[in-house]
Amino acid sequence: MSEILLQIDGKEVEAKEGMTVLQAAQSAGISIPTLCHHEKLEPFGGCRICIVEVEVRGWTKHVVSCVYPVAENLVVKTRSEKIDKIRKMILELLLAHAPDSPELQDLAQEYGADKDRFEKEASFCIHCALCVRYCAEVKKANAVGFVDRGIRKEISFIPEISSKECKSCMECFPLCPTSYLQAVFVLTEALASPSLSSDPEQMD
Amino acid sequence: MARLNSPEELEKFRQEVVSKRDPNTPCISICAGAGCIASGASEVIAAFKAEIEKQGLKTDVADTKETGCPGFCERGPIVVIYPEEICYLQVTPEDVPEIISQTIKEKKVVDRLLYVDPTTGEKATHESDIPFYKNQERNIIGNNIHIDPKSIDDYLALGGYSALVKVLSGMTSEEVVEEVKKSNLRGRGGGGFPAGRKWEGSRNAPDETKYVIVNADEGDPGAFMDRALLEGNPHSILEGLIIGGYAIGSHEGYIYVRQEYPLAVENVNIAIKQAEAYGFIGENILGSGFDFTITVHQGAGAFVCGESTALMTALEGRAGEPRPKYIRSNIKGLWERPSVLNNVETWANVPLIINKGADWFTQFGTDGSKGTKIFSLVGKITNTGLVEVPMGITLKDIIYQIGGGIPGGKRFKAVQTGGPSGGCIPEELLDLEVGFDELSKAGSMMGSGGMIVMDEDTCMVDVARYFINFLTDESCGKCVPCREGLRQMLKILTNITEGKGKAGDIELLEELSEVAGDASLCALGTSAPNPFLSTVRYFRDEYEAHIKEKRCPALSCKELISYHIDPDKCTACMICLRKCPVEAVDGGKKKIHIIDQEKCTKCATCFEVCPSRFSAVQKISGEPVPAPIPEDARTIVKKSKEK
Amino acid sequence: MDINRIDKIIDKYQGDASALIQVLLEIQSENHWLPKEALERVSEKLEVPLSRIQHIATFYKAFSLVPKGRHEVHICMGTACHVRGATRVLDTVEDLTGIKPGESDLDLKFSLETVNCLGCCALGPVMEIDGKTHGKMSPPETADVLKSYE
């Protein structure tokens, strides 16, 4: 694979063809925030917080670094007034759903995001899809997936599969930034076997 | 039907088809497009067939043809009688016997079914005299009334598939791409990307397997030109697609049709079967050595699947979530192969460009936008329907000369173009010459060609709320700026229309718009703020009235209006009292009516049923309803006649 | 729904997983909804994970995971219809049937959905019942049309 030379925040970075800007930055010790990124998973490009400014052939545009491929002589800026504004807004939008998430709180501090900017809607899930993608790509079990679209989109376990697979796995649980995943799993279990959970004799 | 194996065999067959048709035989063409069918065209068609049989008329005396949509949908069912080209509008089954006896047998015109100009009172006998049609340039849609979409012979009789012959027997793939490039044809689906350049990119991509795709998803609400083309002249699209396949080196074509268009799905499937039987699709087409197959794939109710990468994802059998376009889909598209995706109308232009040449094509339109465009002119307009005009025509001419202006004596307010990705253009910009770049500069866009006319009764804040609401449902939900940004924008806009707006709302909406516009994953998200941005640009005063005064200037937002009966105008006729669904009108014979504001549900029934000579019901906004007049003043005393 | 019928539909597409949406559309068209057993059969035969089928069945509005009423009422909420008063037509239908979009009434007589453009924009407001399009609807006319359905 050929070597590619690009510039990130004024620093010369060596990368290999096929790498993403995010991978190149990380290899050079330049930090870019992420929420939906995971080394074991295909890039998702959903949270948009890894957004950076790139200049190619004289044109400047904003792209998500977890997906954008490195190119010879690419000039990348990982911070700017606009980038920071976008990241702050993304955090504020997500904090309305999960104000107590440690990952979100850390980033909120760095970007000055106000967790009370938007009215709270305690739905927690930030749609990073780490659980869905991990189960599909790494475990190949497909026990959890998305349903619906738009503002009604949410995660949903397939009870027939999760009752067999999940108890002995649970590898996706620590990935969830809001702990919503665990809550949904418990609820799915309870609904799948109501007799066990509602029978007072059984509950000790 | 034996397969046609060479251009010579095709021409011989075409001559046979044409020779069997006598241009002097009366042909009763009845529009069988979805719009006219909804207006009762099926019954009209059945009535003609029954009457012809009843009168024992043979086909050399009278024949019927169920055709594609000619576009004058406001006045359907439409019947045009050839060869005289007499055009009858709003025909009912009851009119049929008279048409047969008067027009077919006696060659007399049935006056009352003709078009009447609303200002001059002049009648138009021929289709081409009707101002709605006269002022158009109907290069593409003009054929619809001459074709039965279920008959490939009709298409052949008009010269169909001759462009394909020209390409296969005399042009290299480079030459085809060059011709399309020379024509400057820009995508008619919304992006306006130069088609020739897109084709060239795919043609040059080093991959054995390539695809050509027809985007017939037409999700923009208010747009139905693709429906009319695919339903009414499906072979023109097939021909364009096969030519496109040849040009880039693709042997597989897909047509993605929205499931909400069952007639289009039916007609295109019939057309494909016929084209296969005749040898225009399949192996070794017309002996050229070129193979090509076409598959139809139905949509399943998702606006986002009109976005090209989402459409390709749906073709792969997945949920239509768009992909980032950092590597263009004409290089890596469907199944990661080079794929040329174009809109129905774009494909329909291809046979014309090949047959008549790029030089002919470029005589229409402006420098930046060549050719003609079909717009769907709908909303508060007299002549609703499809209009095909050269680019460069002004909005004013489309709306007034062709569209006949605003009905009901109302004032024009704005015209919305480009669907949910577009914006509203106000009265002061009506002289704008329609084109891709001109509309974008004005804060809107061409989009697929939807033109929704709005009048003084339309609330522009509600228009923004309507589109954002539409997009929160249709967004795929993958990325934060679109999903969460639109969620918050909808909340704020809904609050404003309900009188709960507050200072800072407009600024917050603008900030959310900026983030969605810059950081969304796909064009649905980046263009989603446009309806808000364009309405706040030209109608900021309406936003401020809603927020600061809790007043809706258009008297439209339910929560901000009250209904009030003017005691000076009320004649106690009891009509509204009886019709009110919640019995909110208090009154009686000769007792002036009063609306109980507590019970009123703002359904507007009283406003509509009050006879226009009284016009006693008023809409009030931004101020309290006047207190009811005292009881003793409510009795109407009839004035005695002066002696 | 009969398993054989489902298998026949799947075989028509030669078991091609990319035809998943087309298969589901045919099942939906015949059965008026997608029962769980049908989804499981499709998952098995097309070798597609059930989570993906569930996403598709809920992502696309043409599908229903619950039984539908005898008469499917679709109200077009496209821009042209909206500007001409589609909201009032919807309000009338909601009042008369007692259900909101996405719901079916208890007798399974009517199912109500809103649709984002049927392509008959010149005839707005438009209401479609069992595939038949009714144009230029006003609230009183809407009531009359609904009453004519058993």
PDB file of C-alpha atoms in Angstrom, chain B residues 23-202:
ATOM      1  CA  PRO B  23     -54.795   9.415 -39.997  1.00  0.00           C
ATOM      2  CA  ASN B  24     -58.303  10.398 -41.071  1.00  0.00           C
ATOM      3  CA  THR B  25     -60.074   7.803 -38.981  1.00  0.00           C
ATOM      4  CA  PRO B  26     -61.718   9.477 -36.013  1.00  0.00           C
ATOM      5  CA  CYS B  27     -59.859   8.543 -32.859  1.00  0.00           C
ATOM      6  CA  ILE B  28     -61.381   9.370 -29.496  1.00  0.00           C
ATOM      7  CA  SER B  29     -58.427   9.780 -27.133  1.00  0.00           C
ATOM      8  CA  ILE B  30     -59.382   9.685 -23.488  1.00  0.00           C
ATOM      9  CA  CYS B  31     -56.807  10.418 -20.817  1.00  0.00           C
ATOM     10  CA  ALA B  32     -56.381   7.381 -18.588  1.00  0.00           C
ATOM     11  CA  GLY B  33     -53.790   8.856 -16.235  1.00  0.00           C
ATOM     12  CA  ALA B  34     -54.210   8.432 -12.477  1.00  0.00           C
ATOM     13  CA  GLY B  35     -55.629  11.944 -12.090  1.00  0.00           C
ATOM     14  CA  CYS B  36     -58.382  11.576 -14.677  1.00  0.00           C
ATOM     15  CA  ILE B  37     -59.170   8.073 -13.439  1.00  0.00           C
ATOM     16  CA  ALA B  38     -59.748   9.607 -10.011  1.00  0.00           C
ATOM     17  CA  SER B  39     -62.095  12.104 -11.688  1.00  0.00           C
ATOM     18  CA  GLY B  40     -64.122   9.350 -13.339  1.00  0.00           C
ATOM     19  CA  ALA B  41     -62.335   8.632 -16.633  1.00  0.00           C
ATOM     20  CA  SER B  42     -62.900   4.858 -16.350  1.00  0.00           C
ATOM     21  CA  GLU B  43     -66.645   5.420 -16.459  1.00  0.00           C
ATOM     22  CA  VAL B  44     -66.257   7.750 -19.448  1.00  0.00           C
ATOM     23  CA  ILE B  45     -64.155   5.178 -21.289  1.00  0.00           C
ATOM     24  CA  ALA B  46     -66.714   2.465 -20.576  1.00  0.00           C
ATOM     25  CA  ALA B  47     -69.503   4.775 -21.741  1.00  0.00           C
ATOM     26  CA  PHE B  48     -67.754   5.428 -25.064  1.00  0.00           C
ATOM     27  CA  LYS B  49     -67.176   1.745 -25.667  1.00  0.00           C
ATOM     28  CA  ALA B  50     -70.778   0.922 -24.800  1.00  0.00           C
ATOM     29  CA  GLU B  51     -72.186   3.689 -26.976  1.00  0.00           C
ATOM     30  CA  ILE B  52     -70.022   2.732 -29.947  1.00  0.00           C
ATOM     31  CA  GLU B  53     -71.173  -0.851 -29.660  1.00  0.00           C
ATOM     32  CA  LYS B  54     -74.764   0.186 -29.157  1.00  0.00           C
ATOM     33  CA  GLN B  55     -74.689   2.243 -32.321  1.00  0.00           C
ATOM     34  CA  GLY B  56     -72.931  -0.531 -34.204  1.00  0.00           C
ATOM     35  CA  LEU B  57     -70.062   1.717 -35.263  1.00  0.00           C
ATOM     36  CA  LYS B  58     -67.044   0.038 -36.791  1.00  0.00           C
ATOM     37  CA  THR B  59     -63.453   1.003 -35.987  1.00  0.00           C
ATOM     38  CA  ASP B  60     -63.035   2.817 -39.278  1.00  0.00           C
ATOM     39  CA  VAL B  61     -65.813   5.136 -38.164  1.00  0.00           C
ATOM     40  CA  ALA B  62     -64.814   5.586 -34.539  1.00  0.00           C
ATOM     41  CA  ASP B  63     -62.107   4.155 -32.329  1.00  0.00           C
ATOM     42  CA  THR B  64     -61.173   4.843 -28.736  1.00  0.00           C
ATOM     43  CA  LYS B  65     -57.707   5.149 -27.249  1.00  0.00           C
ATOM     44  CA  GLU B  66     -56.884   5.275 -23.546  1.00  0.00           C
ATOM     45  CA  THR B  67     -53.904   7.547 -23.354  1.00  0.00           C
ATOM     46  CA  GLY B  68     -51.243   8.923 -21.061  1.00  0.00           C
ATOM     47  CA  CYS B  69     -51.674  12.113 -19.047  1.00  0.00           C
ATOM     48  CA  PRO B  70     -51.515  15.343 -21.121  1.00  0.00           C
ATOM     49  CA  GLY B  71     -51.281  17.456 -17.980  1.00  0.00           C
ATOM     50  CA  PHE B  72     -54.459  19.541 -17.765  1.00  0.00           C
ATOM     51  CA  CYS B  73     -55.513  17.676 -14.651  1.00  0.00           C
ATOM     52  CA  GLU B  74     -57.761  20.434 -13.270  1.00  0.00           C
ATOM     53  CA  ARG B  75     -60.214  19.826 -16.125  1.00  0.00           C
ATOM     54  CA  GLY B  76     -60.265  16.074 -16.373  1.00  0.00           C
ATOM     55  CA  PRO B  77     -61.669  13.760 -17.628  1.00  0.00           C
ATOM     56  CA  ILE B  78     -60.173  14.988 -20.895  1.00  0.00           C
ATOM     57  CA  VAL B  79     -61.222  13.761 -24.331  1.00  0.00           C
ATOM     58  CA  VAL B  80     -59.519  14.807 -27.578  1.00  0.00           C
ATOM     59  CA  ILE B  81     -61.030  13.803 -30.877  1.00  0.00           C
ATOM     60  CA  TYR B  82     -58.654  13.346 -33.786  1.00  0.00           C
ATOM     61  CA  PRO B  83     -57.954  14.142 -36.545  1.00  0.00           C
ATOM     62  CA  GLU B  84     -59.750  17.449 -35.887  1.00  0.00           C
ATOM     63  CA  GLU B  85     -58.056  17.750 -32.463  1.00  0.00           C
ATOM     64  CA  ILE B  86     -61.289  18.846 -30.782  1.00  0.00           C
ATOM     65  CA  CYS B  87     -60.724  19.001 -27.052  1.00  0.00           C
ATOM     66  CA  TYR B  88     -63.520  18.392 -24.545  1.00  0.00           C
ATOM     67  CA  LEU B  89     -63.032  18.973 -20.840  1.00  0.00           C
ATOM     68  CA  GLN B  90     -64.656  17.591 -17.685  1.00  0.00           C
ATOM     69  CA  VAL B  91     -66.513  14.990 -19.727  1.00  0.00           C
ATOM     70  CA  THR B  92     -69.050  12.807 -17.926  1.00  0.00           C
ATOM     71  CA  PRO B  93     -70.572   9.477 -19.058  1.00  0.00           C
ATOM     72  CA  GLU B  94     -73.827  11.378 -19.666  1.00  0.00           C
ATOM     73  CA  ASP B  95     -72.087  13.530 -22.312  1.00  0.00           C
ATOM     74  CA  VAL B  96     -70.954  10.527 -24.325  1.00  0.00           C
ATOM     75  CA  PRO B  97     -74.032   9.816 -26.519  1.00  0.00           C
ATOM     76  CA  GLU B  98     -74.076  13.476 -27.567  1.00  0.00           C
ATOM     77  CA  ILE B  99     -70.375  13.449 -28.427  1.00  0.00           C
ATOM     78  CA  ILE B 100     -70.842  10.362 -30.577  1.00  0.00           C
ATOM     79  CA  SER B 101     -73.877  11.612 -32.419  1.00  0.00           C
ATOM     80  CA  GLN B 102     -72.787  15.255 -32.784  1.00  0.00           C
ATOM     81  CA  THR B 103     -69.018  15.186 -33.164  1.00  0.00           C
ATOM     82  CA  ILE B 104     -68.282  11.744 -34.567  1.00  0.00           C
ATOM     83  CA  LYS B 105     -71.273  11.340 -36.842  1.00  0.00           C
ATOM     84  CA  GLU B 106     -72.241  14.903 -37.708  1.00  0.00           C
ATOM     85  CA  LYS B 107     -68.814  16.514 -37.316  1.00  0.00           C
ATOM     86  CA  LYS B 108     -70.357  19.190 -35.095  1.00  0.00           C
ATOM     87  CA  VAL B 109     -68.783  20.586 -31.974  1.00  0.00           C
ATOM     88  CA  VAL B 110     -70.474  20.219 -28.570  1.00  0.00           C
ATOM     89  CA  ASP B 111     -70.040  23.782 -27.388  1.00  0.00           C
ATOM     90  CA  ARG B 112     -70.631  23.339 -23.685  1.00  0.00           C
ATOM     91  CA  LEU B 113     -67.730  20.931 -23.309  1.00  0.00           C
ATOM     92  CA  LEU B 114     -65.172  23.318 -24.747  1.00  0.00           C
ATOM     93  CA  TYR B 115     -62.615  25.363 -22.839  1.00  0.00           C
ATOM     94  CA  VAL B 116     -63.813  28.868 -21.945  1.00  0.00           C
ATOM     95  CA  ASP B 117     -61.321  31.624 -21.195  1.00  0.00           C
ATOM     96  CA  PRO B 118     -62.336  33.002 -17.771  1.00  0.00           C
ATOM     97  CA  THR B 119     -61.466  36.615 -18.693  1.00  0.00           C
ATOM     98  CA  THR B 120     -62.506  36.910 -22.350  1.00  0.00           C
ATOM     99  CA  GLY B 121     -65.226  34.280 -22.417  1.00  0.00           C
ATOM    100  CA  GLU B 122     -63.718  32.981 -25.656  1.00  0.00           C
ATOM    101  CA  LYS B 123     -64.041  29.288 -26.398  1.00  0.00           C
ATOM    102  CA  ALA B 124     -61.224  27.131 -27.708  1.00  0.00           C
ATOM    103  CA  THR B 125     -62.106  24.247 -29.966  1.00  0.00           C
ATOM    104  CA  HIS B 126     -58.698  22.739 -30.542  1.00  0.00           C
ATOM    105  CA  GLU B 127     -56.330  21.490 -27.891  1.00  0.00           C
ATOM    106  CA  SER B 128     -53.584  23.702 -29.284  1.00  0.00           C
ATOM    107  CA  ASP B 129     -55.734  26.826 -28.914  1.00  0.00           C
ATOM    108  CA  ILE B 130     -56.205  26.431 -25.189  1.00  0.00           C
ATOM    109  CA  PRO B 131     -53.920  28.992 -23.471  1.00  0.00           C
ATOM    110  CA  PHE B 132     -52.839  26.393 -20.919  1.00  0.00           C
ATOM    111  CA  TYR B 133     -51.283  24.306 -23.709  1.00  0.00           C
ATOM    112  CA  LYS B 134     -50.500  27.087 -26.190  1.00  0.00           C
ATOM    113  CA  ASN B 135     -47.928  28.765 -23.997  1.00  0.00           C
ATOM    114  CA  GLN B 136     -46.021  25.582 -23.263  1.00  0.00           C
ATOM    115  CA  GLU B 137     -43.187  23.913 -25.181  1.00  0.00           C
ATOM    116  CA  ARG B 138     -44.365  20.303 -24.981  1.00  0.00           C
ATOM    117  CA  ASN B 139     -41.344  18.441 -26.379  1.00  0.00           C
ATOM    118  CA  ILE B 140     -41.648  15.528 -23.971  1.00  0.00           C
ATOM    119  CA  ILE B 141     -45.148  15.434 -22.542  1.00  0.00           C
ATOM    120  CA  GLY B 142     -46.804  16.415 -25.824  1.00  0.00           C
ATOM    121  CA  ASN B 143     -46.767  12.799 -26.983  1.00  0.00           C
ATOM    122  CA  ASN B 144     -48.772  11.497 -24.052  1.00  0.00           C
ATOM    123  CA  ILE B 145     -52.201  12.175 -25.563  1.00  0.00           C
ATOM    124  CA  HIS B 146     -51.177  10.302 -28.729  1.00  0.00           C
ATOM    125  CA  ILE B 147     -50.047   7.129 -27.029  1.00  0.00           C
ATOM    126  CA  ASP B 148     -51.827   4.259 -25.375  1.00  0.00           C
ATOM    127  CA  PRO B 149     -49.120   3.403 -22.828  1.00  0.00           C
ATOM    128  CA  LYS B 150     -50.046  -0.277 -23.068  1.00  0.00           C
ATOM    129  CA  SER B 151     -49.308  -0.299 -26.827  1.00  0.00           C
ATOM    130  CA  ILE B 152     -45.730  -0.488 -28.064  1.00  0.00           C
ATOM    131  CA  ASP B 153     -46.998  -0.069 -31.621  1.00  0.00           C
ATOM    132  CA  ASP B 154     -48.277   3.421 -30.744  1.00  0.00           C
ATOM    133  CA  TYR B 155     -44.757   4.330 -29.642  1.00  0.00           C
ATOM    134  CA  LEU B 156     -43.272   2.838 -32.809  1.00  0.00           C
ATOM    135  CA  ALA B 157     -45.774   4.691 -34.992  1.00  0.00           C
ATOM    136  CA  LEU B 158     -44.462   7.972 -33.562  1.00  0.00           C
ATOM    137  CA  GLY B 159     -40.853   7.034 -34.356  1.00  0.00           C
ATOM    138  CA  GLY B 160     -40.094   5.310 -31.082  1.00  0.00           C
ATOM    139  CA  TYR B 161     -36.823   3.389 -30.673  1.00  0.00           C
ATOM    140  CA  SER B 162     -35.279   5.176 -33.677  1.00  0.00           C
ATOM    141  CA  ALA B 163     -32.807   6.857 -31.311  1.00  0.00           C
ATOM    142  CA  LEU B 164     -31.764   3.420 -30.101  1.00  0.00           C
ATOM    143  CA  VAL B 165     -31.218   2.317 -33.699  1.00  0.00           C
ATOM    144  CA  LYS B 166     -29.144   5.417 -34.381  1.00  0.00           C
ATOM    145  CA  VAL B 167     -26.978   4.661 -31.354  1.00  0.00           C
ATOM    146  CA  LEU B 168     -26.532   0.926 -31.878  1.00  0.00           C
ATOM    147  CA  SER B 169     -25.866   1.075 -35.588  1.00  0.00           C
ATOM    148  CA  GLY B 170     -23.820   4.207 -35.924  1.00  0.00           C
ATOM    149  CA  MET B 171     -22.416   5.682 -32.709  1.00  0.00           C
ATOM    150  CA  THR B 172     -19.654   4.667 -30.346  1.00  0.00           C
ATOM    151  CA  SER B 173     -20.260   4.873 -26.628  1.00  0.00           C
ATOM    152  CA  GLU B 174     -17.928   7.882 -26.478  1.00  0.00           C
ATOM    153  CA  GLU B 175     -19.969   9.644 -29.128  1.00  0.00           C
ATOM    154  CA  VAL B 176     -23.167   9.092 -27.176  1.00  0.00           C
ATOM    155  CA  VAL B 177     -21.598  10.488 -24.003  1.00  0.00           C
ATOM    156  CA  GLU B 178     -20.223  13.458 -25.971  1.00  0.00           C
ATOM    157  CA  GLU B 179     -23.646  14.258 -27.418  1.00  0.00           C
ATOM    158  CA  VAL B 180     -25.256  14.211 -23.974  1.00  0.00           C
ATOM    159  CA  LYS B 181     -22.424  16.366 -22.630  1.00  0.00           C
ATOM    160  CA  LYS B 182     -22.808  18.800 -25.515  1.00  0.00           C
ATOM    161  CA  SER B 183     -26.519  19.121 -24.788  1.00  0.00           C
ATOM    162  CA  ASN B 184     -25.755  20.331 -21.246  1.00  0.00           C
ATOM    163  CA  LEU B 185     -28.647  18.237 -19.980  1.00  0.00           C
ATOM    164  CA  ARG B 186     -28.769  18.712 -16.201  1.00  0.00           C
ATOM    165  CA  GLY B 187     -30.472  16.229 -13.885  1.00  0.00           C
ATOM    166  CA  ARG B 188     -34.196  16.824 -13.618  1.00  0.00           C
ATOM    167  CA  GLY B 189     -34.629  15.151 -10.227  1.00  0.00           C
ATOM    168  CA  GLY B 190     -33.284  17.866  -7.997  1.00  0.00           C
ATOM    169  CA  GLY B 191     -29.499  17.844  -8.052  1.00  0.00           C
ATOM    170  CA  GLY B 192     -29.190  19.463 -11.477  1.00  0.00           C
ATOM    171  CA  PHE B 193     -25.882  17.695 -12.002  1.00  0.00           C
ATOM    172  CA  PRO B 194     -24.708  17.597 -15.646  1.00  0.00           C
ATOM    173  CA  ALA B 195     -25.822  14.202 -16.915  1.00  0.00           C
ATOM    174  CA  GLY B 196     -23.081  13.909 -19.516  1.00  0.00           C
ATOM    175  CA  ARG B 197     -20.377  14.384 -16.888  1.00  0.00           C
ATOM    176  CA  LYS B 198     -21.989  11.767 -14.658  1.00  0.00           C
ATOM    177  CA  TRP B 199     -22.107   9.323 -17.578  1.00  0.00           C
ATOM    178  CA  GLU B 200     -18.502  10.061 -18.513  1.00  0.00           C
ATOM    179  CA  GLY B 201     -17.312   9.299 -14.985  1.00  0.00           C
ATOM    180  CA  SER B 202     -18.977   5.894 -15.088  1.00  0.00           C
TER     181      SER B 202
END
